[in-house]
């Protein structure tokens, strides 16, 4: 049985990856420090014989007994609210954490895939963004802790590949959504759906003319899996190119939820990218991959998930805070 280590296993993408690799017949070792992840995302796996879990922070030395064939590094805060609340941990998991996992991959002769991001393109001046665009990032802005950690992560990963001959893969992940997103992570989809379910106004930042392109999680996981199994070591964009303005998207959510919520305009956060759309020609050509789930279908599944949460969860989750972790 092939063995895979997935970091960030209790998070949104990490937990879906655990499910995917279990379905593909792997022995899956999940790892998470549970700062932003939640064990309820993977609790259905604990009864399986081919699943194991380590509660560990990968920015500290990582030890895993036995062989490993693959490592997927998905541990990281991944929303603007998290970067503001836990900036140091965000920097450490992308830099020190990646270094530790590269060392582990060397020791185990495992192939490592890192979760990079469209944030490496910053507030892009080229549209749509293809992999050869170098980006427009403010190193010292609020998003800098994430963007620069991820850019460093790509650099150190390529250095290990070139210098040590390590097998590495780099997925540049664009906005992705679906069940198990954290309701209080501040990202636009859980924010809007949570607001609609609580009967609050939908908060559109700026005038809502900024755009995003949302990829349903099943498509994202399929793309990542194909990339891992490919022989391509340079970065590949994985995302859905179907672009929409945030204002139009808010209106779509009001229709979807059948609520009569109003839209409230709030200040645009600093360095909020004005437009984002992946150029996925490379993924099409190399991985024979493109998204299959359209937004109406994906949003319905996502809304059904959020509707199934208890009232308590819906309200409590708006107030989770990170003060305990910030003291560390
Ligand atoms: N956004 C918004 N209202 C919210 C949360 C987010 O208008 O309550 C906007 C945000 O300013 C950004 C877009 O939605 O332009 C996507 O934000 P998100 O945090 O989901 O992702 P990212 O900016 O990292 O792509």
mmCIF file of C-alpha atoms and ligand atoms in Angstrom:
data_model
loop_
_atom_site.group_PDB
_atom_site.id
_atom_site.type_symbol
_atom_site.label_atom_id
_atom_site.label_comp_id
_atom_site.label_asym_id
_atom_site.label_seq_id
_atom_site.Cartn_x
_atom_site.Cartn_y
_atom_site.Cartn_z
ATOM 1 C CA UNK A 1 0.000 0.000 0.000
ATOM 2 C CA UNK A 2 1.461 3.417 -1.001
ATOM 3 C CA UNK A 3 1.826 5.847 1.890
ATOM 4 C CA UNK A 4 1.084 9.564 1.733
ATOM 5 C CA UNK A 5 1.561 12.344 4.309
ATOM 6 C CA UNK A 6 -0.926 15.222 4.049
ATOM 7 C CA UNK A 7 -0.218 18.326 6.130
ATOM 8 C CA UNK A 8 -3.124 20.610 6.940
ATOM 9 C CA UNK A 9 -5.216 17.425 6.938
ATOM 10 C CA UNK A 10 -7.992 18.876 9.114
ATOM 11 C CA UNK A 11 -8.408 21.924 6.879
ATOM 12 C CA UNK A 12 -10.669 22.495 3.907
ATOM 13 C CA UNK A 13 -8.463 21.224 1.061
ATOM 14 C CA UNK A 14 -6.409 18.900 3.291
ATOM 15 C CA UNK A 15 -9.464 16.971 4.464
ATOM 16 C CA UNK A 16 -10.771 16.534 0.907
ATOM 17 C CA UNK A 17 -7.320 15.300 -0.129
ATOM 18 C CA UNK A 18 -7.403 12.741 2.695
ATOM 19 C CA UNK A 19 -10.737 11.462 1.324
ATOM 20 C CA UNK A 20 -9.351 11.320 -2.215
ATOM 21 C CA UNK A 21 -6.239 9.329 -1.258
ATOM 22 C CA UNK A 22 -8.273 6.950 0.919
ATOM 23 C CA UNK A 23 -10.560 6.370 -2.095
ATOM 24 C CA UNK A 24 -7.508 5.709 -4.260
ATOM 25 C CA UNK A 25 -6.366 2.982 -1.830
ATOM 26 C CA UNK A 26 -3.512 4.769 -0.053
ATOM 27 C CA UNK A 27 -2.372 4.611 3.556
ATOM 28 C CA UNK A 28 -2.965 8.223 4.607
ATOM 29 C CA UNK A 29 -1.145 10.001 7.417
ATOM 30 C CA UNK A 30 -2.774 13.326 8.267
ATOM 31 C CA UNK A 31 -0.960 16.050 10.175
ATOM 32 C CA UNK A 32 -2.343 19.310 11.538
ATOM 33 C CA UNK A 33 -1.732 21.680 14.456
ATOM 34 C CA UNK A 34 -5.463 22.542 14.464
ATOM 35 C CA UNK A 35 -4.990 26.323 14.600
ATOM 36 C CA UNK A 36 -7.342 26.834 11.681
ATOM 37 C CA UNK A 37 -8.214 23.192 10.920
ATOM 38 C CA UNK A 38 -11.038 21.288 12.575
ATOM 39 C CA UNK A 39 -11.011 17.584 13.483
ATOM 40 C CA UNK A 40 -14.665 17.271 12.526
ATOM 41 C CA UNK A 41 -13.553 17.478 8.868
ATOM 42 C CA UNK A 42 -11.735 14.143 9.209
ATOM 43 C CA UNK A 43 -13.401 12.417 12.129
ATOM 44 C CA UNK A 44 -15.085 9.954 9.735
ATOM 45 C CA UNK A 45 -11.593 8.666 8.817
ATOM 46 C CA UNK A 46 -10.375 7.778 12.323
ATOM 47 C CA UNK A 47 -12.121 4.390 12.265
ATOM 48 C CA UNK A 48 -10.214 3.313 9.138
ATOM 49 C CA UNK A 49 -7.178 1.063 9.378
ATOM 50 C CA UNK A 50 -5.373 2.937 6.603
ATOM 51 C CA UNK A 51 -5.619 6.359 8.282
ATOM 52 C CA UNK A 52 -3.470 7.855 10.995
ATOM 53 C CA UNK A 53 -3.328 11.350 12.448
ATOM 54 C CA UNK A 54 -0.571 13.374 14.104
ATOM 55 C CA UNK A 55 -1.362 16.566 15.995
ATOM 56 C CA UNK A 56 1.799 18.461 15.110
ATOM 57 C CA UNK A 57 3.023 21.860 13.923
ATOM 58 C CA UNK A 58 5.133 21.330 10.784
ATOM 59 C CA UNK A 59 7.164 24.463 11.409
ATOM 60 C CA UNK A 60 8.896 22.300 14.041
ATOM 61 C CA UNK A 61 10.969 19.222 13.105
ATOM 62 C CA UNK A 62 8.708 16.619 11.458
ATOM 63 C CA UNK A 63 9.127 12.926 12.175
ATOM 64 C CA UNK A 64 6.995 10.208 10.608
ATOM 65 C CA UNK A 65 7.843 6.534 11.179
ATOM 66 C CA UNK A 66 7.964 4.172 8.184
ATOM 67 C CA UNK A 67 8.122 4.776 4.461
ATOM 68 C CA UNK A 68 6.513 7.617 2.576
ATOM 69 C CA UNK A 69 5.855 7.730 -1.169
ATOM 70 C CA UNK A 70 4.243 11.160 -1.343
ATOM 71 C CA UNK A 71 3.964 14.292 0.779
ATOM 72 C CA UNK A 72 1.383 17.029 0.157
ATOM 73 C CA UNK A 73 2.048 20.236 2.075
ATOM 74 C CA UNK A 74 -1.337 21.892 2.618
ATOM 75 C CA UNK A 75 -0.816 23.308 6.088
ATOM 76 C CA UNK A 76 -1.277 27.086 6.115
ATOM 77 C CA UNK A 77 -3.789 29.712 7.072
ATOM 78 C CA UNK A 78 -5.377 30.683 3.764
ATOM 79 C CA UNK A 79 -7.616 33.696 4.245
ATOM 80 C CA UNK A 80 -6.910 37.415 4.704
ATOM 81 C CA UNK A 81 -8.511 37.400 8.190
ATOM 82 C CA UNK A 82 -6.196 34.579 9.280
ATOM 83 C CA UNK A 83 -3.090 36.353 7.973
ATOM 84 C CA UNK A 84 -3.960 39.364 10.104
ATOM 85 C CA UNK A 85 -4.628 37.290 13.187
ATOM 86 C CA UNK A 86 -1.749 34.822 12.920
ATOM 87 C CA UNK A 87 0.872 36.455 10.697
ATOM 88 C CA UNK A 88 3.954 34.842 12.247
ATOM 89 C CA UNK A 89 2.540 31.314 12.025
ATOM 90 C CA UNK A 90 1.573 32.030 8.400
ATOM 91 C CA UNK A 91 5.166 32.966 7.574
ATOM 92 C CA UNK A 92 6.607 30.027 9.502
ATOM 93 C CA UNK A 93 4.449 27.269 8.029
ATOM 94 C CA UNK A 94 5.216 28.364 4.448
ATOM 95 C CA UNK A 95 8.954 28.784 5.047
ATOM 96 C CA UNK A 96 10.222 26.676 7.991
ATOM 97 C CA UNK A 97 7.420 24.154 7.505
ATOM 98 C CA UNK A 98 8.275 23.693 3.837
ATOM 99 C CA UNK A 99 11.977 23.350 4.680
ATOM 100 C CA UNK A 100 11.186 20.600 7.203
ATOM 101 C CA UNK A 101 9.022 18.743 4.699
ATOM 102 C CA UNK A 102 11.662 19.010 1.979
ATOM 103 C CA UNK A 103 14.102 17.435 4.435
ATOM 104 C CA UNK A 104 11.595 14.710 5.229
ATOM 105 C CA UNK A 105 10.994 14.105 1.504
ATOM 106 C CA UNK A 106 14.768 13.738 0.993
ATOM 107 C CA UNK A 107 15.071 11.285 3.901
ATOM 108 C CA UNK A 108 12.129 9.179 2.682
ATOM 109 C CA UNK A 109 12.827 9.618 -1.036
ATOM 110 C CA UNK A 110 9.252 10.796 -1.357
ATOM 111 C CA UNK A 111 7.737 13.098 -3.971
ATOM 112 C CA UNK A 112 6.588 16.419 -2.473
ATOM 113 C CA UNK A 113 3.724 18.569 -3.774
ATOM 114 C CA UNK A 114 3.338 22.031 -2.309
ATOM 115 C CA UNK A 115 0.143 24.083 -2.208
ATOM 116 C CA UNK A 116 1.103 27.391 -3.735
ATOM 117 C CA UNK A 117 -1.406 30.047 -4.626
ATOM 118 C CA UNK A 118 -2.645 32.667 -7.056
ATOM 119 C CA UNK A 119 -1.481 35.137 -4.355
ATOM 120 C CA UNK A 120 2.034 34.754 -5.800
ATOM 121 C CA UNK A 121 0.677 36.990 -8.597
ATOM 122 C CA UNK A 122 -0.415 39.630 -6.025
ATOM 123 C CA UNK A 123 -2.672 42.339 -7.490
ATOM 124 C CA UNK A 124 -2.008 41.245 -11.070
ATOM 125 C CA UNK A 125 -1.256 43.629 -13.895
ATOM 126 C CA UNK A 126 -1.593 40.839 -16.448
ATOM 127 C CA UNK A 127 -4.932 39.196 -17.135
ATOM 128 C CA UNK A 128 -5.618 36.292 -17.069
ATOM 129 C CA UNK A 129 -2.631 35.099 -15.061
ATOM 130 C CA UNK A 130 -0.400 32.489 -16.650
ATOM 131 C CA UNK A 131 2.449 30.725 -14.897
ATOM 132 C CA UNK A 132 5.129 32.847 -16.555
ATOM 133 C CA UNK A 133 3.795 36.085 -14.991
ATOM 134 C CA UNK A 134 6.081 37.150 -12.105
ATOM 135 C CA UNK A 135 3.421 38.978 -10.113
ATOM 136 C CA UNK A 136 2.855 42.267 -8.321
ATOM 137 C CA UNK A 137 3.118 41.694 -4.574
ATOM 138 C CA UNK A 138 3.450 44.224 -1.743
ATOM 139 C CA UNK A 139 6.008 42.501 0.503
ATOM 140 C CA UNK A 140 5.079 44.523 3.598
ATOM 141 C CA UNK A 141 1.294 44.713 3.170
ATOM 142 C CA UNK A 142 -1.165 42.647 5.241
ATOM 143 C CA UNK A 143 -1.153 39.856 2.647
ATOM 144 C CA UNK A 144 2.644 39.935 2.394
ATOM 145 C CA UNK A 145 3.066 37.336 5.145
ATOM 146 C CA UNK A 146 1.159 34.801 3.062
ATOM 147 C CA UNK A 147 2.239 35.885 -0.411
ATOM 148 C CA UNK A 148 5.942 36.046 0.405
ATOM 149 C CA UNK A 149 5.909 32.800 2.406
ATOM 150 C CA UNK A 150 4.348 31.102 -0.626
ATOM 151 C CA UNK A 151 6.825 32.703 -3.033
ATOM 152 C CA UNK A 152 9.700 31.572 -0.798
ATOM 153 C CA UNK A 153 8.078 28.133 -0.647
ATOM 154 C CA UNK A 154 8.193 27.892 -4.440
ATOM 155 C CA UNK A 155 11.836 29.043 -4.517
ATOM 156 C CA UNK A 156 13.094 26.610 -1.902
ATOM 157 C CA UNK A 157 11.116 23.780 -3.508
ATOM 158 C CA UNK A 158 12.674 24.471 -6.923
ATOM 159 C CA UNK A 159 16.114 24.728 -5.266
ATOM 160 C CA UNK A 160 15.723 21.258 -3.715
ATOM 161 C CA UNK A 161 14.527 19.952 -7.057
ATOM 162 C CA UNK A 162 17.450 21.437 -8.993
ATOM 163 C CA UNK A 163 20.206 21.021 -6.406
ATOM 164 C CA UNK A 164 19.223 17.693 -4.831
ATOM 165 C CA UNK A 165 17.191 16.211 -7.677
ATOM 166 C CA UNK A 166 14.180 15.853 -5.368
ATOM 167 C CA UNK A 167 10.882 15.097 -7.116
ATOM 168 C CA UNK A 168 8.656 18.113 -6.490
ATOM 169 C CA UNK A 169 5.360 19.520 -7.783
ATOM 170 C CA UNK A 170 3.951 23.051 -7.394
ATOM 171 C CA UNK A 171 0.189 23.688 -7.591
ATOM 172 C CA UNK A 172 -0.813 27.365 -7.858
ATOM 173 C CA UNK A 173 -4.278 27.157 -6.395
ATOM 174 C CA UNK A 174 -6.878 29.796 -7.283
ATOM 175 C CA UNK A 175 -9.995 30.576 -5.199
ATOM 176 C CA UNK A 176 -11.645 27.270 -4.337
ATOM 177 C CA UNK A 177 -14.911 26.602 -2.490
ATOM 178 C CA UNK A 178 -17.124 23.814 -1.257
ATOM 179 C CA UNK A 179 -18.233 21.935 1.851
ATOM 180 C CA UNK A 180 -15.940 22.204 4.921
ATOM 181 C CA UNK A 181 -14.858 25.771 4.302
ATOM 182 C CA UNK A 182 -14.637 27.437 7.683
ATOM 183 C CA UNK A 183 -17.664 29.610 8.243
ATOM 184 C CA UNK A 184 -15.697 32.320 10.020
ATOM 185 C CA UNK A 185 -12.575 32.445 7.879
ATOM 186 C CA UNK A 186 -13.646 35.750 6.329
ATOM 187 C CA UNK A 187 -13.503 34.497 2.759
ATOM 188 C CA UNK A 188 -16.247 35.730 0.568
ATOM 189 C CA UNK A 189 -18.273 32.539 0.052
ATOM 190 C CA UNK A 190 -18.640 31.491 3.710
ATOM 191 C CA UNK A 191 -19.032 35.170 4.638
ATOM 192 C CA UNK A 192 -21.962 35.727 2.236
ATOM 193 C CA UNK A 193 -23.674 32.394 2.936
ATOM 194 C CA UNK A 194 -23.217 32.800 6.704
ATOM 195 C CA UNK A 195 -24.683 36.305 6.522
ATOM 196 C CA UNK A 196 -27.660 35.105 4.476
ATOM 197 C CA UNK A 197 -28.329 32.260 6.932
ATOM 198 C CA UNK A 198 -28.085 34.569 9.967
ATOM 199 C CA UNK A 199 -30.361 37.142 8.326
ATOM 200 C CA UNK A 200 -27.613 39.780 8.108
ATOM 201 C CA UNK A 201 -26.800 42.110 5.223
ATOM 202 C CA UNK A 202 -24.187 40.885 2.732
ATOM 203 C CA UNK A 203 -20.961 42.886 3.111
ATOM 204 C CA UNK A 204 -19.487 43.766 -0.285
ATOM 205 C CA UNK A 205 -16.041 45.312 0.037
ATOM 206 C CA UNK A 206 -15.317 48.331 -2.178
ATOM 207 C CA UNK A 207 -17.822 48.831 -4.995
ATOM 208 C CA UNK A 208 -17.799 45.098 -5.752
ATOM 209 C CA UNK A 209 -16.239 45.544 -9.194
ATOM 210 C CA UNK A 210 -13.238 43.402 -8.226
ATOM 211 C CA UNK A 211 -13.413 39.925 -9.754
ATOM 212 C CA UNK A 212 -12.625 36.375 -8.711
ATOM 213 C CA UNK A 213 -12.950 32.977 -10.443
ATOM 214 C CA UNK A 214 -14.224 30.224 -8.166
ATOM 215 C CA UNK A 215 -13.313 26.549 -8.524
ATOM 216 C CA UNK A 216 -15.400 23.795 -6.928
ATOM 217 C CA UNK A 217 -13.389 21.643 -4.529
ATOM 218 C CA UNK A 218 -13.870 18.310 -6.376
ATOM 219 C CA UNK A 219 -12.339 19.811 -9.527
ATOM 220 C CA UNK A 220 -9.481 21.287 -7.509
ATOM 221 C CA UNK A 221 -8.685 17.960 -5.821
ATOM 222 C CA UNK A 222 -8.742 16.160 -9.183
ATOM 223 C CA UNK A 223 -6.305 18.720 -10.618
ATOM 224 C CA UNK A 224 -3.938 18.403 -7.663
ATOM 225 C CA UNK A 225 -4.008 14.607 -7.852
ATOM 226 C CA UNK A 226 -3.214 14.645 -11.569
ATOM 227 C CA UNK A 227 -0.360 17.089 -11.001
ATOM 228 C CA UNK A 228 1.139 14.913 -8.270
ATOM 229 C CA UNK A 229 1.056 11.883 -10.573
ATOM 230 C CA UNK A 230 2.486 13.817 -13.541
ATOM 231 C CA UNK A 231 6.179 14.250 -14.232
ATOM 232 C CA UNK A 232 6.012 18.055 -14.380
ATOM 233 C CA UNK A 233 8.007 19.968 -11.756
ATOM 234 C CA UNK A 234 7.286 23.600 -12.632
ATOM 235 C CA UNK A 235 4.271 25.510 -11.259
ATOM 236 C CA UNK A 236 0.818 24.762 -12.691
ATOM 237 C CA UNK A 237 -2.290 26.935 -12.180
ATOM 238 C CA UNK A 238 -5.285 24.979 -10.901
ATOM 239 C CA UNK A 239 -8.530 26.925 -10.870
ATOM 240 C CA UNK A 240 -11.729 27.678 -12.718
ATOM 241 C CA UNK A 241 -11.417 30.475 -15.304
ATOM 242 C CA UNK A 242 -15.098 31.482 -15.067
ATOM 243 C CA UNK A 243 -14.784 35.021 -13.672
ATOM 244 C CA UNK A 244 -17.425 37.114 -11.875
ATOM 245 C CA UNK A 245 -17.487 40.465 -10.075
ATOM 246 C CA UNK A 246 -18.065 40.303 -6.319
ATOM 247 C CA UNK A 247 -21.191 42.469 -6.626
ATOM 248 C CA UNK A 248 -22.744 40.126 -9.215
ATOM 249 C CA UNK A 249 -21.738 37.221 -7.027
ATOM 250 C CA UNK A 250 -23.499 38.751 -3.977
ATOM 251 C CA UNK A 251 -26.652 39.015 -6.086
ATOM 252 C CA UNK A 252 -26.298 35.377 -7.150
ATOM 253 C CA UNK A 253 -26.105 34.364 -3.479
ATOM 254 C CA UNK A 254 -29.223 36.340 -2.605
ATOM 255 C CA UNK A 255 -31.073 34.463 -5.381
ATOM 256 C CA UNK A 256 -29.618 31.106 -4.330
ATOM 257 C CA UNK A 257 -30.544 31.493 -0.675
ATOM 258 C CA UNK A 258 -33.958 32.934 -1.468
ATOM 259 C CA UNK A 259 -33.477 35.538 1.227
ATOM 260 C CA UNK A 260 -34.304 39.221 0.919
ATOM 261 C CA UNK A 261 -30.979 40.402 2.352
ATOM 262 C CA UNK A 262 -29.617 43.782 1.345
ATOM 263 C CA UNK A 263 -26.101 44.523 0.213
ATOM 264 C CA UNK A 264 -23.987 46.734 2.488
ATOM 265 C CA UNK A 265 -20.843 48.302 1.034
ATOM 266 C CA UNK A 266 -17.729 48.384 3.231
ATOM 267 C CA UNK A 267 -14.174 49.608 2.698
ATOM 268 C CA UNK A 268 -11.997 47.581 0.347
ATOM 269 C CA UNK A 269 -9.200 45.823 2.299
ATOM 270 C CA UNK A 270 -5.629 46.929 1.563
ATOM 271 C CA UNK A 271 -3.981 45.266 -1.449
ATOM 272 C CA UNK A 272 -7.185 43.403 -2.368
ATOM 273 C CA UNK A 273 -6.496 42.158 -5.928
ATOM 274 C CA UNK A 274 -8.805 43.894 -8.441
ATOM 275 C CA UNK A 275 -9.080 40.954 -10.796
ATOM 276 C CA UNK A 276 -8.150 37.316 -10.853
ATOM 277 C CA UNK A 277 -8.604 34.608 -13.459
ATOM 278 C CA UNK A 278 -6.340 31.624 -14.042
ATOM 279 C CA UNK A 279 -4.957 30.831 -17.452
ATOM 280 C CA UNK A 280 -5.257 27.046 -17.304
ATOM 281 C CA UNK A 281 -3.787 26.181 -20.719
ATOM 282 C CA UNK A 282 -0.870 24.412 -19.058
ATOM 283 C CA UNK A 283 -3.079 22.243 -16.828
ATOM 284 C CA UNK A 284 -5.197 21.348 -19.882
ATOM 285 C CA UNK A 285 -2.179 20.385 -21.917
ATOM 286 C CA UNK A 286 -0.042 18.629 -19.300
ATOM 287 C CA UNK A 287 -2.669 17.149 -16.987
ATOM 288 C CA UNK A 288 -5.556 16.810 -19.446
ATOM 289 C CA UNK A 289 -7.563 18.609 -16.771
ATOM 290 C CA UNK A 290 -10.203 21.284 -16.701
ATOM 291 C CA UNK A 291 -13.012 22.050 -14.238
ATOM 292 C CA UNK A 292 -16.303 20.209 -14.754
ATOM 293 C CA UNK A 293 -18.558 21.637 -12.044
ATOM 294 C CA UNK A 294 -20.272 24.924 -12.900
ATOM 295 C CA UNK A 295 -20.890 27.580 -10.260
ATOM 296 C CA UNK A 296 -24.645 26.965 -9.949
ATOM 297 C CA UNK A 297 -24.082 23.284 -9.185
ATOM 298 C CA UNK A 298 -21.098 23.851 -6.894
ATOM 299 C CA UNK A 299 -22.778 26.659 -4.972
ATOM 300 C CA UNK A 300 -25.886 24.559 -4.403
ATOM 301 C CA UNK A 301 -23.793 21.795 -2.790
ATOM 302 C CA UNK A 302 -21.906 24.374 -0.747
ATOM 303 C CA UNK A 303 -25.094 26.066 0.417
ATOM 304 C CA UNK A 304 -26.593 22.683 1.394
ATOM 305 C CA UNK A 305 -23.500 22.038 3.526
ATOM 306 C CA UNK A 306 -23.710 25.362 5.355
ATOM 307 C CA UNK A 307 -27.469 24.912 5.839
ATOM 308 C CA UNK A 308 -26.812 21.580 7.554
ATOM 309 C CA UNK A 309 -24.710 23.226 10.300
ATOM 310 C CA UNK A 310 -26.423 23.722 13.636
ATOM 311 C CA UNK A 311 -27.736 27.158 14.645
ATOM 312 C CA UNK A 312 -25.197 27.178 17.443
ATOM 313 C CA UNK A 313 -22.328 26.587 15.021
ATOM 314 C CA UNK A 314 -23.637 29.256 12.691
ATOM 315 C CA UNK A 315 -23.506 31.908 15.426
ATOM 316 C CA UNK A 316 -20.603 30.667 17.532
ATOM 317 C CA UNK A 317 -18.287 30.376 14.566
ATOM 318 C CA UNK A 318 -18.523 34.093 13.872
ATOM 319 C CA UNK A 319 -16.589 34.737 17.091
ATOM 320 C CA UNK A 320 -13.776 32.185 17.145
ATOM 321 C CA UNK A 321 -10.565 33.976 18.025
ATOM 322 C CA UNK A 322 -6.907 33.147 17.802
ATOM 323 C CA UNK A 323 -5.601 34.936 20.906
ATOM 324 C CA UNK A 324 -4.362 31.720 22.510
ATOM 325 C CA UNK A 325 -2.293 30.841 19.443
ATOM 326 C CA UNK A 326 -1.009 34.390 19.005
ATOM 327 C CA UNK A 327 0.721 34.210 22.356
ATOM 328 C CA UNK A 328 2.797 31.227 21.223
HETATM 329 N N1 LIG B 1 -15.149 40.159 0.012
HETATM 330 C C1 LIG B 1 -16.302 40.905 0.175
HETATM 331 N N2 LIG B 1 -17.046 40.718 1.323
HETATM 332 C C2 LIG B 1 -16.704 39.838 2.296
HETATM 333 C C3 LIG B 1 -15.522 39.069 2.111
HETATM 334 C C4 LIG B 1 -14.773 39.262 0.964
HETATM 335 O O1 LIG B 1 -16.663 41.720 -0.697
HETATM 336 O O2 LIG B 1 -17.427 39.750 3.309
HETATM 337 C C5 LIG B 1 -14.354 40.344 -1.220
HETATM 338 C C6 LIG B 1 -12.868 40.615 -0.977
HETATM 339 O O3 LIG B 1 -12.628 41.990 -0.758
HETATM 340 C C7 LIG B 1 -12.253 40.109 -2.263
HETATM 341 C C8 LIG B 1 -13.189 38.963 -2.692
HETATM 342 O O4 LIG B 1 -14.395 39.148 -1.949
HETATM 343 O O5 LIG B 1 -12.269 41.101 -3.255
HETATM 344 C C9 LIG B 1 -12.650 37.596 -2.402
HETATM 345 O O6 LIG B 1 -12.203 37.567 -1.085
HETATM 346 P P1 LIG B 1 -11.644 36.271 -0.370
HETATM 347 O O7 LIG B 1 -11.157 36.692 0.972
HETATM 348 O O8 LIG B 1 -12.662 35.198 -0.452
HETATM 349 O O9 LIG B 1 -10.429 35.774 -1.271
HETATM 350 P P2 LIG B 1 -9.131 36.492 -1.849
HETATM 351 O O10 LIG B 1 -9.254 37.992 -1.743
HETATM 352 O O11 LIG B 1 -7.997 35.953 -1.061
HETATM 353 O O12 LIG B 1 -9.156 36.045 -3.254
#
